[in-house]
CSV table of C-alpha atoms and ligand atoms in Angstrom, one decimal:
chain,number,residue,atom,x,y,z
C,1,UNK,CA,0.0,0.0,0.0
C,2,UNK,CA,1.4,3.6,-0.7
C,3,UNK,CA,1.9,5.4,2.3
C,4,UNK,CA,-0.6,8.2,2.9
C,5,UNK,CA,0.6,11.8,2.7
C,6,UNK,CA,0.3,13.5,6.1
C,7,UNK,CA,0.8,17.1,7.0
C,8,UNK,CA,2.4,18.2,10.3
C,9,UNK,CA,1.4,21.5,11.6
C,10,UNK,CA,4.2,22.2,13.9
C,11,UNK,CA,7.2,20.3,15.3
C,12,UNK,CA,6.3,17.5,17.6
C,13,UNK,CA,8.7,15.5,19.9
C,14,UNK,CA,11.4,13.8,18.0
C,15,UNK,CA,10.1,10.4,18.7
C,16,UNK,CA,6.7,11.2,17.4
C,17,UNK,CA,8.2,12.8,14.3
C,18,UNK,CA,10.1,9.6,13.7
C,19,UNK,CA,7.0,7.5,14.1
C,20,UNK,CA,5.2,9.7,11.6
C,21,UNK,CA,8.1,9.4,9.1
C,22,UNK,CA,7.9,5.7,9.5
C,23,UNK,CA,4.2,5.3,8.8
C,24,UNK,CA,3.6,8.2,6.2
C,25,UNK,CA,4.9,10.6,3.7
C,26,UNK,CA,5.3,13.5,6.1
C,27,UNK,CA,5.1,17.3,5.0
C,28,UNK,CA,6.2,19.8,7.5
C,29,UNK,CA,3.9,22.9,7.2
C,30,UNK,CA,6.4,25.1,8.9
C,31,UNK,CA,9.0,24.3,6.1
C,32,UNK,CA,6.6,25.5,3.4
C,33,UNK,CA,4.6,23.0,1.3
C,34,UNK,CA,3.6,23.6,-2.3
C,35,UNK,CA,-0.1,23.6,-3.2
C,36,UNK,CA,0.1,20.5,-5.5
C,37,UNK,CA,1.6,18.7,-2.5
C,38,UNK,CA,-1.1,19.9,-0.2
C,39,UNK,CA,-3.6,18.7,-2.7
C,40,UNK,CA,-2.5,14.9,-2.0
C,41,UNK,CA,-2.6,15.3,1.9
C,42,UNK,CA,-5.0,12.9,3.5
C,43,UNK,CA,-4.2,13.2,7.1
C,44,UNK,CA,-3.0,16.0,9.4
C,45,UNK,CA,-1.3,16.1,12.7
C,46,UNK,CA,-2.3,19.1,14.6
C,47,UNK,CA,-1.5,20.4,17.9
C,48,UNK,CA,-2.7,23.2,20.3
C,49,UNK,CA,1.2,24.3,20.4
C,50,UNK,CA,0.8,25.1,16.6
C,51,UNK,CA,-2.0,27.4,16.8
C,52,UNK,CA,-5.4,27.4,15.1
C,53,UNK,CA,-6.5,25.1,12.3
C,54,UNK,CA,-9.0,27.0,10.4
C,55,UNK,CA,-11.1,26.6,7.4
C,56,UNK,CA,-8.7,28.5,5.1
C,57,UNK,CA,-6.1,25.6,5.6
C,58,UNK,CA,-8.9,22.9,4.9
C,59,UNK,CA,-9.6,24.8,1.7
C,60,UNK,CA,-6.0,24.1,0.6
C,61,UNK,CA,-6.4,20.3,1.6
C,62,UNK,CA,-9.1,19.0,-0.7
C,63,UNK,CA,-8.2,15.4,0.1
C,64,UNK,CA,-8.0,15.6,3.8
C,65,UNK,CA,-9.9,13.0,5.7
C,66,UNK,CA,-8.7,13.0,9.2
C,67,UNK,CA,-7.0,15.4,11.7
C,68,UNK,CA,-5.3,13.7,14.6
C,69,UNK,CA,-4.7,16.2,17.5
C,70,UNK,CA,-1.7,16.1,19.8
C,71,UNK,CA,-3.6,17.1,23.0
C,72,UNK,CA,-7.0,16.2,24.5
C,73,UNK,CA,-8.3,19.8,24.1
C,74,UNK,CA,-8.9,20.6,20.4
C,75,UNK,CA,-10.4,24.1,20.6
C,76,UNK,CA,-7.5,24.9,18.3
C,77,UNK,CA,-9.5,23.3,15.5
C,78,UNK,CA,-12.5,24.8,13.8
C,79,UNK,CA,-14.8,22.2,14.5
C,80,UNK,CA,-17.8,23.6,12.7
C,81,UNK,CA,-15.7,23.7,9.4
C,82,UNK,CA,-14.3,20.3,10.1
C,83,UNK,CA,-17.7,18.7,10.6
C,84,UNK,CA,-19.1,20.5,7.6
C,85,UNK,CA,-16.2,19.0,5.6
C,86,UNK,CA,-16.8,15.7,7.0
C,87,UNK,CA,-13.5,15.4,8.5
C,88,UNK,CA,-12.8,12.8,11.2
C,89,UNK,CA,-10.9,14.6,14.3
C,90,UNK,CA,-9.2,12.5,16.9
C,91,UNK,CA,-7.6,13.7,20.3
C,92,UNK,CA,-5.4,12.1,23.0
C,93,UNK,CA,-8.0,11.5,25.7
C,94,UNK,CA,-7.0,9.2,28.5
C,95,UNK,CA,-3.2,9.1,28.3
C,96,UNK,CA,-2.7,12.4,30.0
C,97,UNK,CA,-5.2,12.5,32.8
C,98,UNK,CA,-2.9,11.4,35.6
C,99,UNK,CA,-0.1,13.8,34.6
C,100,UNK,CA,-2.4,16.9,34.5
C,101,UNK,CA,-4.0,15.7,37.8
C,102,UNK,CA,-0.5,15.6,39.4
C,103,UNK,CA,0.5,19.1,38.2
C,104,UNK,CA,-2.9,20.5,39.3
C,105,UNK,CA,-2.4,19.2,42.8
C,106,UNK,CA,1.3,20.6,42.7
C,107,UNK,CA,-0.1,24.0,41.5
C,108,UNK,CA,-2.8,24.1,44.2
C,109,UNK,CA,-0.3,23.2,47.0
C,110,UNK,CA,2.2,25.7,45.4
C,111,UNK,CA,-0.4,28.6,45.5
C,112,UNK,CA,-1.7,28.0,49.0
C,113,UNK,CA,1.5,27.2,50.8
C,114,UNK,CA,3.3,29.9,48.7
C,115,UNK,CA,6.1,27.4,47.7
C,116,UNK,CA,7.7,29.3,44.8
C,117,UNK,CA,7.9,32.6,47.0
C,118,UNK,CA,9.2,30.5,49.9
C,119,UNK,CA,12.0,29.2,47.7
C,120,UNK,CA,12.8,32.7,46.4
C,121,UNK,CA,13.0,33.7,50.0
C,122,UNK,CA,15.6,31.1,50.8
C,123,UNK,CA,17.5,31.8,47.7
C,124,UNK,CA,17.6,35.4,48.4
C,125,UNK,CA,19.3,34.9,51.6
C,126,UNK,CA,16.5,36.4,53.6
C,127,UNK,CA,16.1,33.3,56.0
C,128,UNK,CA,19.0,34.4,57.9
C,129,UNK,CA,17.0,37.5,59.0
C,130,UNK,CA,13.9,35.5,60.0
C,131,UNK,CA,11.2,33.0,58.9
C,132,UNK,CA,9.1,33.0,55.9
C,133,UNK,CA,5.5,34.4,56.7
C,134,UNK,CA,2.8,32.0,57.7
C,135,UNK,CA,0.9,30.7,54.7
C,136,UNK,CA,-2.7,30.0,53.8
C,137,UNK,CA,-3.5,26.3,53.9
C,138,UNK,CA,-5.5,23.5,52.3
C,139,UNK,CA,-6.7,22.3,55.6
C,140,UNK,CA,-10.5,22.8,56.0
C,141,UNK,CA,-11.2,23.7,52.4
C,142,UNK,CA,-13.8,22.7,50.2
C,143,UNK,CA,-12.9,22.3,46.5
C,144,UNK,CA,-15.2,22.9,43.7
C,145,UNK,CA,-14.1,21.2,40.5
C,146,UNK,CA,-15.6,22.7,37.2
C,147,UNK,CA,-15.7,19.8,34.8
C,148,UNK,CA,-15.7,16.4,36.4
C,149,UNK,CA,-14.5,14.6,33.3
C,150,UNK,CA,-11.4,12.3,32.9
C,151,UNK,CA,-9.0,14.6,34.2
C,152,UNK,CA,-11.4,16.2,36.9
C,153,UNK,CA,-12.0,12.7,38.1
C,154,UNK,CA,-8.3,12.0,38.4
C,155,UNK,CA,-7.9,15.4,40.4
C,156,UNK,CA,-10.9,14.3,42.7
C,157,UNK,CA,-9.2,10.9,43.4
C,158,UNK,CA,-6.2,12.6,44.6
C,159,UNK,CA,-8.0,15.1,46.8
C,160,UNK,CA,-9.9,12.3,48.4
C,161,UNK,CA,-6.5,11.4,49.9
C,162,UNK,CA,-6.1,15.1,51.2
C,163,UNK,CA,-9.2,15.0,53.4
C,164,UNK,CA,-10.9,17.8,51.9
C,165,UNK,CA,-14.6,18.3,50.8
C,166,UNK,CA,-15.1,18.1,47.1
C,167,UNK,CA,-18.2,19.3,45.0
C,168,UNK,CA,-18.5,19.8,41.2
C,169,UNK,CA,-20.2,21.4,38.3
C,170,UNK,CA,-20.8,20.3,34.8
C,171,UNK,CA,-23.9,20.7,32.5
C,172,UNK,CA,-25.3,17.5,33.7
C,173,UNK,CA,-25.4,15.8,37.2
C,174,UNK,CA,-23.6,12.5,36.9
C,175,UNK,CA,-25.6,9.8,38.6
C,176,UNK,CA,-22.5,7.5,39.5
C,177,UNK,CA,-20.8,10.3,41.3
C,178,UNK,CA,-21.2,10.7,45.0
C,179,UNK,CA,-19.8,14.3,45.3
C,180,UNK,CA,-22.5,17.3,45.3
C,181,UNK,CA,-23.2,18.8,42.1
C,182,UNK,CA,-24.1,22.5,41.6
C,183,UNK,CA,-26.1,23.5,38.5
C,184,UNK,CA,-24.1,26.7,37.9
C,185,UNK,CA,-20.4,27.7,38.3
C,186,UNK,CA,-21.7,30.6,40.6
C,187,UNK,CA,-23.5,28.3,42.9
C,188,UNK,CA,-20.5,26.1,43.1
C,189,UNK,CA,-18.2,29.1,43.8
C,190,UNK,CA,-20.6,30.1,46.7
C,191,UNK,CA,-20.3,26.8,48.4
C,192,UNK,CA,-16.5,26.4,48.0
C,193,UNK,CA,-13.3,28.3,48.7
C,194,UNK,CA,-11.3,26.6,46.1
C,195,UNK,CA,-12.2,26.4,42.4
C,196,UNK,CA,-10.3,24.2,39.9
C,197,UNK,CA,-11.2,24.7,36.3
C,198,UNK,CA,-10.7,21.7,33.9
C,199,UNK,CA,-13.4,22.0,31.2
C,200,UNK,CA,-12.7,22.2,27.5
C,201,UNK,CA,-12.0,25.4,26.0
C,202,UNK,CA,-14.0,27.0,23.2
C,203,UNK,CA,-17.2,29.2,22.9
C,204,UNK,CA,-19.2,27.2,25.3
C,205,UNK,CA,-17.0,27.7,28.3
C,206,UNK,CA,-15.8,31.3,27.3
C,207,UNK,CA,-15.5,33.2,30.7
C,208,UNK,CA,-17.4,30.6,32.5
C,209,UNK,CA,-15.3,32.0,35.5
C,210,UNK,CA,-16.2,35.8,35.5
C,211,UNK,CA,-16.5,38.7,37.9
C,212,UNK,CA,-19.6,37.2,39.5
C,213,UNK,CA,-18.1,33.7,40.1
C,214,UNK,CA,-15.0,35.3,41.7
C,215,UNK,CA,-17.2,37.5,44.1
C,216,UNK,CA,-19.1,34.4,44.9
C,217,UNK,CA,-15.8,32.6,45.7
C,218,UNK,CA,-14.9,35.2,48.3
C,219,UNK,CA,-11.9,36.7,50.0
C,220,UNK,CA,-10.4,33.4,51.1
C,221,UNK,CA,-11.0,32.0,47.7
C,222,UNK,CA,-8.5,30.5,45.5
C,223,UNK,CA,-8.8,30.0,41.6
C,224,UNK,CA,-6.8,27.2,39.9
C,225,UNK,CA,-7.1,27.1,36.1
C,226,UNK,CA,-5.4,24.1,34.2
C,227,UNK,CA,-8.0,24.0,31.5
C,228,UNK,CA,-7.8,26.8,28.9
C,229,UNK,CA,-7.2,30.6,29.3
C,230,UNK,CA,-10.4,31.3,27.6
C,231,UNK,CA,-12.4,29.8,30.6
C,232,UNK,CA,-11.4,32.7,32.8
C,233,UNK,CA,-12.1,36.3,32.5
C,234,UNK,CA,-8.6,37.4,32.9
C,235,UNK,CA,-9.1,41.0,33.4
C,236,UNK,CA,-11.9,40.2,36.0
C,237,UNK,CA,-9.5,37.8,37.8
C,238,UNK,CA,-6.6,40.3,37.8
C,239,UNK,CA,-9.1,43.0,39.3
C,240,UNK,CA,-10.1,40.5,42.1
C,241,UNK,CA,-6.4,39.6,42.9
C,242,UNK,CA,-5.5,43.2,42.9
C,243,UNK,CA,-8.4,44.2,45.2
C,244,UNK,CA,-8.1,41.1,47.4
C,245,UNK,CA,-11.7,40.1,46.8
C,246,UNK,CA,-10.1,36.5,46.2
C,247,UNK,CA,-7.1,35.3,48.0
C,248,UNK,CA,-4.9,33.8,45.4
C,249,UNK,CA,-4.7,32.0,41.8
C,250,UNK,CA,-2.6,29.3,40.3
C,251,UNK,CA,-2.7,29.5,36.5
C,252,UNK,CA,-1.3,27.1,33.9
C,253,UNK,CA,-3.0,28.6,31.1
C,254,UNK,CA,-3.7,32.2,29.8
C,255,UNK,CA,-5.8,34.1,27.6
C,256,UNK,CA,-3.2,34.9,25.1
C,257,UNK,CA,-0.3,32.3,25.1
C,258,UNK,CA,2.5,33.0,25.4
C,259,UNK,CA,1.8,36.7,26.4
C,260,UNK,CA,1.2,36.7,30.1
C,261,UNK,CA,-0.2,40.3,31.3
C,262,UNK,CA,2.3,42.5,33.1
C,263,UNK,CA,-0.4,43.0,35.8
C,264,UNK,CA,-0.4,39.2,36.4
C,265,UNK,CA,3.5,39.2,36.6
C,266,UNK,CA,3.3,42.1,39.1
C,267,UNK,CA,1.0,40.1,41.6
C,268,UNK,CA,2.6,38.2,44.5
C,269,UNK,CA,-0.5,36.2,45.3
C,270,UNK,CA,-0.3,34.2,42.1
C,271,UNK,CA,1.7,31.2,40.8
C,272,UNK,CA,2.0,31.2,37.0
C,273,UNK,CA,3.2,28.3,34.9
C,274,UNK,CA,3.9,28.0,31.2
C,275,UNK,CA,1.2,25.6,30.2
C,276,UNK,CA,3.1,22.4,31.3
C,277,UNK,CA,0.0,20.2,32.6
C,278,UNK,CA,0.8,17.3,30.2
C,279,UNK,CA,4.4,18.4,29.6
C,280,UNK,CA,6.6,15.4,30.9
C,281,UNK,CA,8.7,13.6,28.7
C,282,UNK,CA,6.8,10.3,29.2
C,283,UNK,CA,3.3,11.6,28.7
C,284,UNK,CA,4.1,13.6,25.7
C,285,UNK,CA,5.5,10.4,24.2
C,286,UNK,CA,2.5,8.5,25.1
C,287,UNK,CA,0.3,11.4,23.4
C,288,UNK,CA,2.5,11.3,20.3
C,289,UNK,CA,2.0,7.5,20.2
C,290,UNK,CA,-1.7,7.8,20.4
C,291,UNK,CA,-1.9,10.5,17.9
C,292,UNK,CA,0.1,8.3,15.4
C,293,UNK,CA,-1.9,5.3,16.1
C,294,UNK,CA,-5.2,7.2,15.5
C,295,UNK,CA,-3.9,8.1,12.0
C,296,UNK,CA,-2.7,4.6,11.3
C,297,UNK,CA,-6.1,3.1,12.6
C,298,UNK,CA,-8.0,5.5,10.4
C,299,UNK,CA,-6.1,4.5,7.1
C,300,UNK,CA,-6.1,0.7,7.8
C,301,UNK,CA,-9.4,0.2,9.3
C,302,UNK,CA,-11.6,3.5,8.9
C,303,UNK,CA,-11.9,3.3,12.8
C,304,UNK,CA,-9.9,5.7,14.9
C,305,UNK,CA,-9.1,4.9,18.4
C,306,UNK,CA,-10.2,8.1,20.2
C,307,UNK,CA,-12.4,10.3,17.9
C,308,UNK,CA,-13.8,13.3,19.4
C,309,UNK,CA,-17.6,13.3,20.0
C,310,UNK,CA,-18.4,15.7,17.4
C,311,UNK,CA,-17.2,13.5,14.6
C,312,UNK,CA,-19.6,10.7,15.3
C,313,UNK,CA,-17.5,7.8,14.4
C,314,UNK,CA,-17.4,4.8,16.5
C,315,UNK,CA,-14.0,4.1,18.1
C,316,UNK,CA,-12.4,0.8,17.2
C,317,UNK,CA,-12.9,-1.6,20.1
O,1,A2R,O1,-21.0,19.4,31.0
O,1,A2R,P1,-20.8,17.9,31.1
O,1,A2R,O2,-21.7,17.1,32.0
O,1,A2R,O3,-20.8,17.2,29.7
O,1,A2R,O4,-19.2,17.6,31.8
O,1,A2R,C1,-18.1,17.9,31.2
O,1,A2R,C2,-17.5,19.3,31.3
O,1,A2R,N1,-18.0,20.3,30.5
O,1,A2R,C3,-18.8,21.5,30.8
O,1,A2R,N2,-19.0,22.0,32.0
O,1,A2R,C4,-19.7,23.1,32.1
O,1,A2R,N3,-20.1,23.8,31.0
O,1,A2R,C5,-19.7,23.4,29.8
O,1,A2R,N4,-20.0,24.2,28.7
O,1,A2R,C6,-19.0,22.2,29.7
O,1,A2R,N5,-18.5,21.5,28.6
O,1,A2R,C7,-17.8,20.4,29.1
O,1,A2R,O5,-16.1,19.2,31.3
O,1,A2R,C8,-17.0,16.9,31.5
O,1,A2R,O6,-17.2,16.6,33.0
O,1,A2R,C9,-15.7,17.8,31.5
O,1,A2R,C10,-14.8,17.3,30.4
O,1,A2R,O7,-14.4,16.0,30.5
O,1,A2R,P2,-13.7,15.3,29.4
O,1,A2R,O8,-14.3,15.3,28.2
O,1,A2R,O9,-13.4,13.9,30.1
O,1,A2R,O10,-12.4,16.1,29.3
O,1,A2R,P3,-10.9,16.0,29.9
O,1,A2R,O11,-10.2,14.8,29.3
O,1,A2R,O12,-11.1,15.8,31.4
O,1,A2R,O13,-10.2,17.2,29.7
O,1,A2R,C11,-10.8,18.4,29.9
O,1,A2R,C12,-10.0,19.6,29.3
O,1,A2R,C13,-9.5,19.6,27.9
O,1,A2R,O14,-10.5,19.7,26.9
O,1,A2R,C14,-8.5,20.5,27.8
O,1,A2R,O15,-9.0,21.7,27.6
O,1,A2R,C15,-7.8,20.6,29.2
O,1,A2R,O16,-8.9,19.9,30.1
O,1,A2R,O17,-6.6,19.9,29.4
C-alpha cells in the first residue's frame, strides 16, 4: 500500500516525528509545502502548540480525511468547518489524565503554601534574618471542580487523599458520582473556597469564571486554572486579585499564550506556569504514540481509536 501523505502543523517530539516518518509521507507545514503537494494530503497531525487550524487551511487540503490532534483539548481546531467538510478528528483522551492531575495538585499546593515565594525567600538569603511568613492552607477547605471529566476525576481521586470536601459543576449531574453537584459555576463558587477549572475550551466555556463567580468565591477563595485561558475572564481575575476580593490564583493557562499580562506578573498572590499540565517527557511520548496510532487506525480500518464526540465515528474496540 502506498503510504498516505500526512501534513504536520508544527514540530512534535522527535520520537513522534520519527513514528510519523515511519508510517507516512510526511510534509512539514513550517518548512513550506507547495499547493500541489497539499492537494495530496489525506491526514493531518495538529496540535494546540501549533496555533489554530481553520477553514482557510482545510480549503487548501481537498483530499483531507482525518485530523489527529496532539492533546486532549481541540479548541485549536475549527470544529464547525471540520464537521461541515466531513473530517474525522481525534484527540489524545485518556493518556494524560494522571499527569495533568498531578500538576494540578502541585499547583494548588504551591499556590496555597506559597512554595515558589518561599524558595525565592531562601535563595535570596532572607532566611538568615527571620522566618518566611505563615501561609494559607488547604486544611478545612472545600474544593469545587468545574468539569468532572477524565482529568477532573483524576484530580478528585487525589483530593480524596487530602481529606478535603469536594463538589463539582458540569452541564449534567452524574448519577454514579457521590460528590455534590451544583447547577451553575456561581452556585459552586458560593459553596466552595477553592475552584479548579478543568473543562474544554471554546465558545461554550468562554469566561465561565467571570467577575460574579469570583465575587461568589469570596476573600478566602483560590482559583486554579489548568484547562484553557479562555475559560477565565482574565481581566476580572486580575481585578479581584489586586483588590483582594479573592485570595490567590494558580494558572497554567492564559487568554493569550505565550503573552502573560504584566499585571499578573506584578502580583505576589499568584503562581504562574507556562502551560505544562501534560508536559512531561513520558506523557508527551504517550500522546504522540496515540496520535500516530489514530492516523494509522483510520487509514487501515476506517475506525480511529479516540475520535472526538462531534465526528460521530465509532472508536475501534
Ligand atoms: O458538562 P458535562 O456534564 O458534559 O461535563 C463535562 C464538562 N463540560 C462542561 N461543564 C460546564 N460547562 C460546559 N460548557 C462544559 N463542557 C464540558 O467538562 C465533563 O465533565 C468535562 C470534560 O471532561 P472530558 O471530556 O473527559 O475532558 P478531559 O479529558 O477531562 O479534559 C478537559 C480539558 C481539555 O479539553 C483541555 O482543555 C484541558 O482539560 O486539558
